[in-house]
PDB file of C-alpha atoms in Angstrom:
ATOM      1  CA  MET A   1     108.601 101.151  91.353  1.00  0.00           C
ATOM      2  CA  GLU A   2     110.370  98.752  89.036  1.00  0.00           C
ATOM      3  CA  THR A   3     108.317  97.027  86.342  1.00  0.00           C
ATOM      4  CA  ILE A   4     108.801  93.284  86.684  1.00  0.00           C
ATOM      5  CA  ILE A   5     106.336  92.072  84.010  1.00  0.00           C
ATOM      6  CA  HIS A   6     105.534  93.821  80.746  1.00  0.00           C
ATOM      7  CA  ALA A   7     103.524  91.956  78.114  1.00  0.00           C
ATOM      8  CA  SER A   8     102.349  93.652  74.936  1.00  0.00           C
ATOM      9  CA  CYS A   9      99.860  92.209  72.427  1.00  0.00           C
ATOM     10  CA  LEU A  10     100.743  88.533  72.816  1.00  0.00           C
ATOM     11  CA  LYS A  11      99.324  86.031  70.369  1.00  0.00           C
ATOM     12  CA  HIS A  12      99.491  82.280  70.881  1.00  0.00           C
ATOM     13  CA  ILE A  13      98.399  79.522  68.515  1.00  0.00           C
ATOM     14  CA  TYR A  14      97.780  76.128  70.084  1.00  0.00           C
ATOM     15  CA  PRO A  15      98.404  72.868  68.173  1.00  0.00           C
ATOM     16  CA  ASP A  16      94.676  72.549  67.384  1.00  0.00           C
ATOM     17  CA  LYS A  17      94.875  76.001  65.712  1.00  0.00           C
ATOM     18  CA  THR A  18      93.030  77.732  68.569  1.00  0.00           C
ATOM     19  CA  GLU A  19      94.260  81.333  68.682  1.00  0.00           C
ATOM     20  CA  VAL A  20      94.430  83.475  71.801  1.00  0.00           C
ATOM     21  CA  ASP A  21      95.137  87.175  71.246  1.00  0.00           C
ATOM     22  CA  LEU A  22      96.187  88.794  74.507  1.00  0.00           C
ATOM     23  CA  CYS A  23      96.088  92.235  72.983  1.00  0.00           C
ATOM     24  CA  GLY A  24      94.516  95.540  73.950  1.00  0.00           C
ATOM     25  CA  LEU A  25      96.035  96.989  77.129  1.00  0.00           C
ATOM     26  CA  ASP A  26      99.624  96.140  77.985  1.00  0.00           C
ATOM     27  CA  PHE A  27      99.845  93.805  80.989  1.00  0.00           C
ATOM     28  CA  ILE A  28     102.170  95.457  83.512  1.00  0.00           C
ATOM     29  CA  VAL A  29     103.080  94.384  87.036  1.00  0.00           C
ATOM     30  CA  LYS A  30     105.220  96.500  89.358  1.00  0.00           C
ATOM     31  CA  GLU A  31     107.335  95.265  92.254  1.00  0.00           C
ATOM     32  CA  ASN A  32     105.300  94.416  95.388  1.00  0.00           C
ATOM     33  CA  GLU A  33     102.030  94.831  93.434  1.00  0.00           C
ATOM     34  CA  ARG A  34      99.182  92.354  93.884  1.00  0.00           C
ATOM     35  CA  VAL A  35      97.399  91.731  90.571  1.00  0.00           C
ATOM     36  CA  ALA A  36      94.271  89.691  89.844  1.00  0.00           C
ATOM     37  CA  ILE A  37      93.260  88.535  86.372  1.00  0.00           C
ATOM     38  CA  LEU A  38      89.537  87.995  85.776  1.00  0.00           C
ATOM     39  CA  GLY A  39      87.610  86.826  82.757  1.00  0.00           C
ATOM     40  CA  PRO A  40      85.318  84.056  81.525  1.00  0.00           C
ATOM     41  CA  SER A  41      86.552  80.596  80.600  1.00  0.00           C
ATOM     42  CA  GLY A  42      88.519  80.701  77.367  1.00  0.00           C
ATOM     43  CA  SER A  43      89.576  84.319  77.759  1.00  0.00           C
ATOM     44  CA  GLY A  44      93.256  83.429  78.011  1.00  0.00           C
ATOM     45  CA  LYS A  45      94.001  83.811  81.734  1.00  0.00           C
ATOM     46  CA  THR A  46      96.068  80.631  82.017  1.00  0.00           C
ATOM     47  CA  THR A  47      97.653  81.283  78.621  1.00  0.00           C
ATOM     48  CA  LEU A  48      98.942  84.602  79.952  1.00  0.00           C
ATOM     49  CA  LEU A  49     100.410  82.928  83.046  1.00  0.00           C
ATOM     50  CA  ARG A  50     102.164  80.330  80.899  1.00  0.00           C
ATOM     51  CA  HIS A  51     103.797  83.064  78.855  1.00  0.00           C
ATOM     52  CA  ILE A  52     105.022  84.754  82.032  1.00  0.00           C
ATOM     53  CA  LEU A  53     106.532  81.444  83.149  1.00  0.00           C
ATOM     54  CA  GLY A  54     108.189  80.810  79.801  1.00  0.00           C
ATOM     55  CA  LEU A  55     106.093  77.697  79.154  1.00  0.00           C
ATOM     56  CA  LEU A  56     104.682  79.149  75.941  1.00  0.00           C
ATOM     57  CA  THR A  57     106.347  81.127  73.168  1.00  0.00           C
ATOM     58  CA  PRO A  58     104.210  83.889  71.645  1.00  0.00           C
ATOM     59  CA  ALA A  59     103.626  83.778  67.896  1.00  0.00           C
ATOM     60  CA  GLU A  60     103.446  87.575  68.024  1.00  0.00           C
ATOM     61  CA  GLY A  61     104.010  90.287  70.617  1.00  0.00           C
ATOM     62  CA  ASP A  62     106.542  90.880  73.354  1.00  0.00           C
ATOM     63  CA  ILE A  63     106.922  89.870  76.969  1.00  0.00           C
ATOM     64  CA  GLU A  64     109.628  90.637  79.489  1.00  0.00           C
ATOM     65  CA  VAL A  65     109.930  89.417  83.073  1.00  0.00           C
ATOM     66  CA  PHE A  66     112.580  91.178  85.139  1.00  0.00           C
ATOM     67  CA  GLY A  67     113.849  92.557  81.840  1.00  0.00           C
ATOM     68  CA  PHE A  68     114.386  89.137  80.225  1.00  0.00           C
ATOM     69  CA  SER A  69     112.514  86.963  77.759  1.00  0.00           C
ATOM     70  CA  PRO A  70     110.944  84.214  79.888  1.00  0.00           C
ATOM     71  CA  THR A  71     111.092  81.769  76.988  1.00  0.00           C
ATOM     72  CA  LYS A  72     114.679  82.361  75.913  1.00  0.00           C
ATOM     73  CA  GLN A  73     116.271  83.429  79.196  1.00  0.00           C
ATOM     74  CA  PHE A  74     114.270  81.707  81.931  1.00  0.00           C
ATOM     75  CA  ALA A  75     117.417  80.363  83.608  1.00  0.00           C
ATOM     76  CA  LYS A  76     118.292  83.955  84.522  1.00  0.00           C
ATOM     77  CA  ILE A  77     115.015  84.600  86.316  1.00  0.00           C
ATOM     78  CA  ARG A  78     113.732  81.245  87.556  1.00  0.00           C
ATOM     79  CA  HIS A  79     115.089  81.791  91.095  1.00  0.00           C
ATOM     80  CA  ARG A  80     113.088  85.044  91.261  1.00  0.00           C
ATOM     81  CA  ILE A  81     109.716  83.405  90.490  1.00  0.00           C
ATOM     82  CA  GLY A  82     107.507  81.031  92.477  1.00  0.00           C
ATOM     83  CA  PHE A  83     104.468  79.260  91.029  1.00  0.00           C
ATOM     84  CA  VAL A  84     101.493  77.447  92.552  1.00  0.00           C
ATOM     85  CA  MET A  85      99.482  75.411  90.056  1.00  0.00           C
ATOM     86  CA  GLN A  86      95.708  75.172  89.900  1.00  0.00           C
ATOM     87  CA  ASN A  87      95.884  71.413  90.501  1.00  0.00           C
ATOM     88  CA  VAL A  88      98.541  71.169  93.205  1.00  0.00           C
ATOM     89  CA  ASP A  89      98.566  67.363  92.983  1.00  0.00           C
ATOM     90  CA  GLU A  90     100.453  67.775  89.708  1.00  0.00           C
ATOM     91  CA  GLN A  91     103.024  69.914  91.517  1.00  0.00           C
ATOM     92  CA  LEU A  92     103.676  67.628  94.503  1.00  0.00           C
ATOM     93  CA  THR A  93     106.149  64.948  93.416  1.00  0.00           C
ATOM     94  CA  GLN A  94     108.373  64.125  96.404  1.00  0.00           C
ATOM     95  CA  PRO A  95     107.941  61.391  99.069  1.00  0.00           C
ATOM     96  CA  THR A  96     107.684  63.743 102.080  1.00  0.00           C
ATOM     97  CA  VAL A  97     106.690  67.347 102.713  1.00  0.00           C
ATOM     98  CA  PHE A  98     110.265  68.188 103.710  1.00  0.00           C
ATOM     99  CA  ASP A  99     111.633  66.724 100.481  1.00  0.00           C
ATOM    100  CA  GLU A 100     108.983  68.557  98.471  1.00  0.00           C
ATOM    101  CA  ILE A 101     109.995  71.938  99.850  1.00  0.00           C
ATOM    102  CA  ALA A 102     113.705  71.078  99.748  1.00  0.00           C
ATOM    103  CA  PHE A 103     113.541  70.121  96.074  1.00  0.00           C
ATOM    104  CA  SER A 104     114.220  73.621  94.697  1.00  0.00           C
ATOM    105  CA  PRO A 105     117.223  74.494  96.898  1.00  0.00           C
ATOM    106  CA  ARG A 106     118.700  71.063  96.201  1.00  0.00           C
ATOM    107  CA  ASN A 107     118.093  71.534  92.492  1.00  0.00           C
ATOM    108  CA  PHE A 108     119.877  74.894  92.642  1.00  0.00           C
ATOM    109  CA  GLY A 109     122.933  73.258  94.195  1.00  0.00           C
ATOM    110  CA  HIS A 110     122.707  74.442  97.785  1.00  0.00           C
ATOM    111  CA  LYS A 111     124.664  72.490 100.389  1.00  0.00           C
ATOM    112  CA  GLU A 112     122.499  70.132 102.437  1.00  0.00           C
ATOM    113  CA  SER A 113     123.028  72.249 105.569  1.00  0.00           C
ATOM    114  CA  GLU A 114     121.675  75.266 103.667  1.00  0.00           C
ATOM    115  CA  VAL A 115     118.810  73.190 102.282  1.00  0.00           C
ATOM    116  CA  ILE A 116     117.762  72.225 105.807  1.00  0.00           C
ATOM    117  CA  THR A 117     117.976  75.829 107.030  1.00  0.00           C
ATOM    118  CA  LEU A 118     115.974  77.229 104.103  1.00  0.00           C
ATOM    119  CA  THR A 119     113.355  74.483 104.226  1.00  0.00           C
ATOM    120  CA  GLU A 120     112.745  74.641 107.953  1.00  0.00           C
ATOM    121  CA  ALA A 121     112.584  78.444 107.890  1.00  0.00           C
ATOM    122  CA  ILE A 122     109.787  78.535 105.310  1.00  0.00           C
ATOM    123  CA  MET A 123     107.944  75.658 106.992  1.00  0.00           C
ATOM    124  CA  LYS A 124     107.845  77.729 110.173  1.00  0.00           C
ATOM    125  CA  LYS A 125     106.623  80.809 108.300  1.00  0.00           C
ATOM    126  CA  THR A 126     103.826  78.825 106.667  1.00  0.00           C
ATOM    127  CA  ASP A 127     103.025  76.947 109.908  1.00  0.00           C
ATOM    128  CA  ILE A 128     103.470  73.435 108.512  1.00  0.00           C
ATOM    129  CA  MET A 129     106.349  72.074 110.630  1.00  0.00           C
ATOM    130  CA  ASP A 130     103.991  69.369 111.912  1.00  0.00           C
ATOM    131  CA  LEU A 131     103.666  68.077 108.328  1.00  0.00           C
ATOM    132  CA  ARG A 132     107.425  67.634 107.840  1.00  0.00           C
ATOM    133  CA  ASP A 133     107.439  63.838 107.408  1.00  0.00           C
ATOM    134  CA  LYS A 134     103.955  63.431 105.933  1.00  0.00           C
ATOM    135  CA  VAL A 135     103.301  62.158 102.402  1.00  0.00           C
ATOM    136  CA  PRO A 136     102.088  65.173 100.377  1.00  0.00           C
ATOM    137  CA  HIS A 137      99.407  63.304  98.428  1.00  0.00           C
ATOM    138  CA  TYR A 138      97.707  62.143 101.647  1.00  0.00           C
ATOM    139  CA  LEU A 139      97.196  65.668 102.943  1.00  0.00           C
ATOM    140  CA  SER A 140      93.991  67.698 102.864  1.00  0.00           C
ATOM    141  CA  GLY A 141      93.417  70.214 100.084  1.00  0.00           C
ATOM    142  CA  GLY A 142      94.305  73.165 102.315  1.00  0.00           C
ATOM    143  CA  GLN A 143      97.466  71.468 103.580  1.00  0.00           C
ATOM    144  CA  LYS A 144      98.561  70.612 100.042  1.00  0.00           C
ATOM    145  CA  ARG A 145      98.228  74.257  99.008  1.00  0.00           C
ATOM    146  CA  LYS A 146     100.300  75.378 101.990  1.00  0.00           C
ATOM    147  CA  VAL A 147     103.024  72.885 101.043  1.00  0.00           C
ATOM    148  CA  ALA A 148     102.954  74.073  97.423  1.00  0.00           C
ATOM    149  CA  LEU A 149     103.154  77.670  98.649  1.00  0.00           C
ATOM    150  CA  ALA A 150     106.106  76.871 100.911  1.00  0.00           C
ATOM    151  CA  SER A 151     107.831  75.190  97.959  1.00  0.00           C
ATOM    152  CA  ALA A 152     107.276  78.293  95.854  1.00  0.00           C
ATOM    153  CA  LEU A 153     108.617  80.577  98.597  1.00  0.00           C
ATOM    154  CA  VAL A 154     111.629  78.608  99.819  1.00  0.00           C
ATOM    155  CA  LEU A 155     114.133  80.543  97.674  1.00  0.00           C
ATOM    156  CA  SER A 156     112.630  83.954  98.522  1.00  0.00           C
ATOM    157  CA  PRO A 157     111.228  84.862  95.077  1.00  0.00           C
ATOM    158  CA  GLU A 158     110.225  88.396  94.121  1.00  0.00           C
ATOM    159  CA  LEU A 159     107.195  87.234  92.125  1.00  0.00           C
ATOM    160  CA  LEU A 160     104.541  84.633  92.920  1.00  0.00           C
ATOM    161  CA  ILE A 161     102.186  83.267  90.262  1.00  0.00           C
ATOM    162  CA  PHE A 162      98.913  81.533  91.183  1.00  0.00           C
ATOM    163  CA  ASP A 163      96.415  79.846  88.883  1.00  0.00           C
ATOM    164  CA  GLU A 164      93.016  79.687  90.638  1.00  0.00           C
ATOM    165  CA  PRO A 165      94.572  79.251  94.117  1.00  0.00           C
ATOM    166  CA  PHE A 166      91.322  78.583  95.984  1.00  0.00           C
ATOM    167  CA  GLN A 167      89.836  75.875  93.807  1.00  0.00           C
ATOM    168  CA  GLY A 168      88.428  73.027  95.897  1.00  0.00           C
ATOM    169  CA  LEU A 169      89.060  74.634  99.290  1.00  0.00           C
ATOM    170  CA  ASP A 170      86.387  74.700 101.982  1.00  0.00           C
ATOM    171  CA  PRO A 171      85.591  78.135 103.494  1.00  0.00           C
ATOM    172  CA  GLN A 172      87.813  77.694 106.556  1.00  0.00           C
ATOM    173  CA  SER A 173      90.816  76.481 104.527  1.00  0.00           C
ATOM    174  CA  ARG A 174      90.245  79.288 102.010  1.00  0.00           C
ATOM    175  CA  ASN A 175      90.171  81.960 104.720  1.00  0.00           C
ATOM    176  CA  GLU A 176      93.317  80.581 106.360  1.00  0.00           C
ATOM    177  CA  TYR A 177      95.068  80.562 103.001  1.00  0.00           C
ATOM    178  CA  ILE A 178      94.056  84.163 102.263  1.00  0.00           C
ATOM    179  CA  GLU A 179      95.331  85.287 105.667  1.00  0.00           C
ATOM    180  CA  LEU A 180      98.619  83.437 105.125  1.00  0.00           C
ATOM    181  CA  LEU A 181      99.081  84.850 101.621  1.00  0.00           C
ATOM    182  CA  ASN A 182      98.457  88.416 102.729  1.00  0.00           C
ATOM    183  CA  HIS A 183     100.766  88.088 105.716  1.00  0.00           C
ATOM    184  CA  LEU A 184     103.591  86.660 103.619  1.00  0.00           C
ATOM    185  CA  THR A 185     103.293  89.059 100.702  1.00  0.00           C
ATOM    186  CA  GLU A 186     103.160  92.053 103.024  1.00  0.00           C
ATOM    187  CA  ASN A 187     106.135  91.005 105.120  1.00  0.00           C
ATOM    188  CA  GLU A 188     108.270  89.498 102.363  1.00  0.00           C
ATOM    189  CA  LYS A 189     107.513  92.268  99.814  1.00  0.00           C
ATOM    190  CA  ILE A 190     106.515  89.909  96.997  1.00  0.00           C
ATOM    191  CA  ALA A 191     104.534  90.765  93.870  1.00  0.00           C
ATOM    192  CA  THR A 192     101.662  88.388  93.125  1.00  0.00           C
ATOM    193  CA  VAL A 193      99.745  87.595  89.957  1.00  0.00           C
ATOM    194  CA  MET A 194      96.727  85.322  90.219  1.00  0.00           C
ATOM    195  CA  THR A 195      93.811  84.210  88.117  1.00  0.00           C
ATOM    196  CA  LEU A 196      90.534  84.107  90.015  1.00  0.00           C
ATOM    197  CA  HIS A 197      86.870  83.449  89.411  1.00  0.00           C
ATOM    198  CA  GLU A 198      85.690  84.210  92.970  1.00  0.00           C
ATOM    199  CA  VAL A 199      85.004  87.950  92.614  1.00  0.00           C
ATOM    200  CA  ASP A 200      84.220  88.347  96.332  1.00  0.00           C
ATOM    201  CA  LEU A 201      87.846  87.459  97.144  1.00  0.00           C
ATOM    202  CA  VAL A 202      89.441  89.963  94.782  1.00  0.00           C
ATOM    203  CA  PRO A 203      89.288  93.013  97.112  1.00  0.00           C
ATOM    204  CA  LEU A 204      91.042  90.955  99.795  1.00  0.00           C
ATOM    205  CA  LEU A 205      93.923  89.952  97.547  1.00  0.00           C
ATOM    206  CA  ALA A 206      94.536  92.517  94.818  1.00  0.00           C
ATOM    207  CA  ASP A 207      95.617  96.115  94.394  1.00  0.00           C
ATOM    208  CA  ALA A 208      94.956  96.020  90.657  1.00  0.00           C
ATOM    209  CA  VAL A 209      92.558  94.019  88.476  1.00  0.00           C
ATOM    210  CA  TYR A 210      92.830  93.180  84.767  1.00  0.00           C
ATOM    211  CA  LEU A 211      89.715  92.054  82.878  1.00  0.00           C
ATOM    212  CA  LEU A 212      89.954  89.768  79.840  1.00  0.00           C
ATOM    213  CA  LYS A 213      87.192  89.316  77.285  1.00  0.00           C
ATOM    214  CA  PRO A 214      86.545  86.001  75.487  1.00  0.00           C
ATOM    215  CA  GLY A 215      89.335  85.442  72.982  1.00  0.00           C
ATOM    216  CA  GLY A 216      91.969  87.155  75.096  1.00  0.00           C
ATOM    217  CA  MET A 217      91.391  90.912  74.770  1.00  0.00           C
ATOM    218  CA  ILE A 218      92.879  92.687  77.807  1.00  0.00           C
ATOM    219  CA  SER A 219      90.411  95.531  77.875  1.00  0.00           C
ATOM    220  CA  LYS A 220      90.185  96.976  81.379  1.00  0.00           C
ATOM    221  CA  LYS A 221      92.451  97.683  84.331  1.00  0.00           C
ATOM    222  CA  GLY A 222      91.762  99.402  87.628  1.00  0.00           C
ATOM    223  CA  THR A 223      91.551  99.065  91.377  1.00  0.00           C
ATOM    224  CA  PRO A 224      88.916  96.627  92.666  1.00  0.00           C
ATOM    225  CA  GLU A 225      86.672  99.585  93.493  1.00  0.00           C
ATOM    226  CA  GLN A 226      87.046 101.102  90.006  1.00  0.00           C
ATOM    227  CA  VAL A 227      86.389  97.802  88.272  1.00  0.00           C
ATOM    228  CA  PHE A 228      83.509  96.501  90.358  1.00  0.00           C
ATOM    229  CA  THR A 229      81.514  99.722  90.450  1.00  0.00           C
ATOM    230  CA  ASP A 230      81.310  99.738  86.643  1.00  0.00           C
ATOM    231  CA  TYR A 231      78.380  97.330  86.591  1.00  0.00           C
ATOM    232  CA  GLU A 232      77.471  97.652  82.924  1.00  0.00           C
ATOM    233  CA  SER A 233      81.042  96.935  81.861  1.00  0.00           C
ATOM    234  CA  LEU A 234      81.184  93.797  84.025  1.00  0.00           C
ATOM    235  CA  LYS A 235      78.406  92.182  82.001  1.00  0.00           C
ATOM    236  CA  GLU A 236      80.736  92.073  78.988  1.00  0.00           C
ATOM    237  CA  TYR A 237      83.054  89.815  80.999  1.00  0.00           C
ATOM    238  CA  HIS A 238      80.289  87.534  82.298  1.00  0.00           C
ATOM    239  CA  LEU A 239      81.010  88.822  85.820  1.00  0.00           C
ATOM    240  CA  GLU A 240      78.928  90.154  88.674  1.00  0.00           C
ATOM    241  CA  PRO A 241      80.333  92.539  91.293  1.00  0.00           C
ATOM    242  CA  PRO A 242      81.035  91.209  94.802  1.00  0.00           C
ATOM    243  CA  VAL A 243      78.043  91.045  97.130  1.00  0.00           C
ATOM    244  CA  LEU A 244      79.337  93.922  99.280  1.00  0.00           C
ATOM    245  CA  PHE A 245      79.629  96.171  96.232  1.00  0.00           C
ATOM    246  CA  ARG A 246      76.082  95.438  95.140  1.00  0.00           C
ATOM    247  CA  LEU A 247      74.648  95.901  98.644  1.00  0.00           C
ATOM    248  CA  PHE A 248      76.437  99.175  99.425  1.00  0.00           C
ATOM    249  CA  SER A 249      75.804 100.618  95.986  1.00  0.00           C
ATOM    250  CA  GLU A 250      72.094 100.382  96.788  1.00  0.00           C
ATOM    251  CA  LEU A 251      72.606 101.767 100.311  1.00  0.00           C
ATOM    252  CA  LYS A 252      74.620 104.676  98.966  1.00  0.00           C
ATOM    253  CA  ARG A 253      71.614 105.912  96.998  1.00  0.00           C
ATOM    254  CA  LYS A 254      69.808 106.582 100.271  1.00  0.00           C
ATOM    255  CA  HIS A 255      72.887 107.387 102.368  1.00  0.00           C
ATOM    256  CA  PRO A 256      75.366 109.324 100.195  1.00  0.00           C
ATOM    257  CA  ARG A 257      77.820 109.746 103.111  1.00  0.00           C
ATOM    258  CA  ILE A 258      78.841 106.113 103.078  1.00  0.00           C
ATOM    259  CA  THR A 259      81.555 104.713 100.828  1.00  0.00           C
ATOM    260  CA  ILE A 260      81.593 101.317  99.166  1.00  0.00           C
ATOM    261  CA  PRO A 261      83.672  98.964 101.345  1.00  0.00           C
ATOM    262  CA  LEU A 262      86.155  96.366 100.118  1.00  0.00           C
ATOM    263  CA  THR A 263      85.986  94.098 103.166  1.00  0.00           C
ATOM    264  CA  VAL A 264      83.496  93.023 105.833  1.00  0.00           C
ATOM    265  CA  GLU A 265      85.459  95.012 108.432  1.00  0.00           C
ATOM    266  CA  GLU A 266      85.097  98.176 106.349  1.00  0.00           C
ATOM    267  CA  ALA A 267      81.406  97.385 105.818  1.00  0.00           C
ATOM    268  CA  VAL A 268      80.779  97.311 109.563  1.00  0.00           C
ATOM    269  CA  LYS A 269      82.314 100.799 109.897  1.00  0.00           C
ATOM    270  CA  GLU A 270      80.214 102.149 107.027  1.00  0.00           C
ATOM    271  CA  ILE A 271      77.007 100.736 108.506  1.00  0.00           C
ATOM    272  CA  GLY A 272      77.799 102.747 111.612  1.00  0.00           C
ATOM    273  CA  LYS A 273      77.397 105.932 109.541  1.00  0.00           C
ATOM    274  CA  ILE A 274      73.797 105.138 108.608  1.00  0.00           C
TER     275      ILE A 274
END
């Protein structure tokens, strides 16, 4: 598979002289891969995303997205990337939901007939046609995130970036959003990169996990199962494994035939082996 992101030993210095060294392992994302980034506050998760989006220029190191420098050549790749911010209120700027989603195709110079076709198509896919004429800032948190997602998807990007996508969502809205994300990424063949702090959600959303230590060291990569079964290592990142991993690790000591499940559905099947 094609490599779409390759970052190597990035260093960024903020105006207050705070340094973030995203060194250690290279950060690599392949096409159609779902990647989660975990680490404590201050480990550089958002800094890494900003470098991918060309919002920050590294003082040292190299980064390529689709083979281009995101800082110097972002115009060549911007149509291939969608982004949903942690605080979606900062992202929603238009008077209606339709205008919000139509903003990107209009900005790229599409004819209004094409804008309408593209916008309505993605609104149907994200099941928000009923919100078409609503004011974005008056919507619920879950609805706002769906609108932001539709805006990010309207031009059919190959890469989606999320910064803490579930912050502030109630359980029902969160579960609906997870189901929508997985359906879209599977059917549209989109790579995703997201920062998360809810470890229990990682197995539902990621094929690969990167762990960052305080200060920015990218020091571990693996599948969710590989990462979360290394309990001693997780302590270094101020993380605990998901509840299912902890529960079934204990059960496995008495029932070696079972495997550690990633989802509740898999857990039900494993319990049937006991």
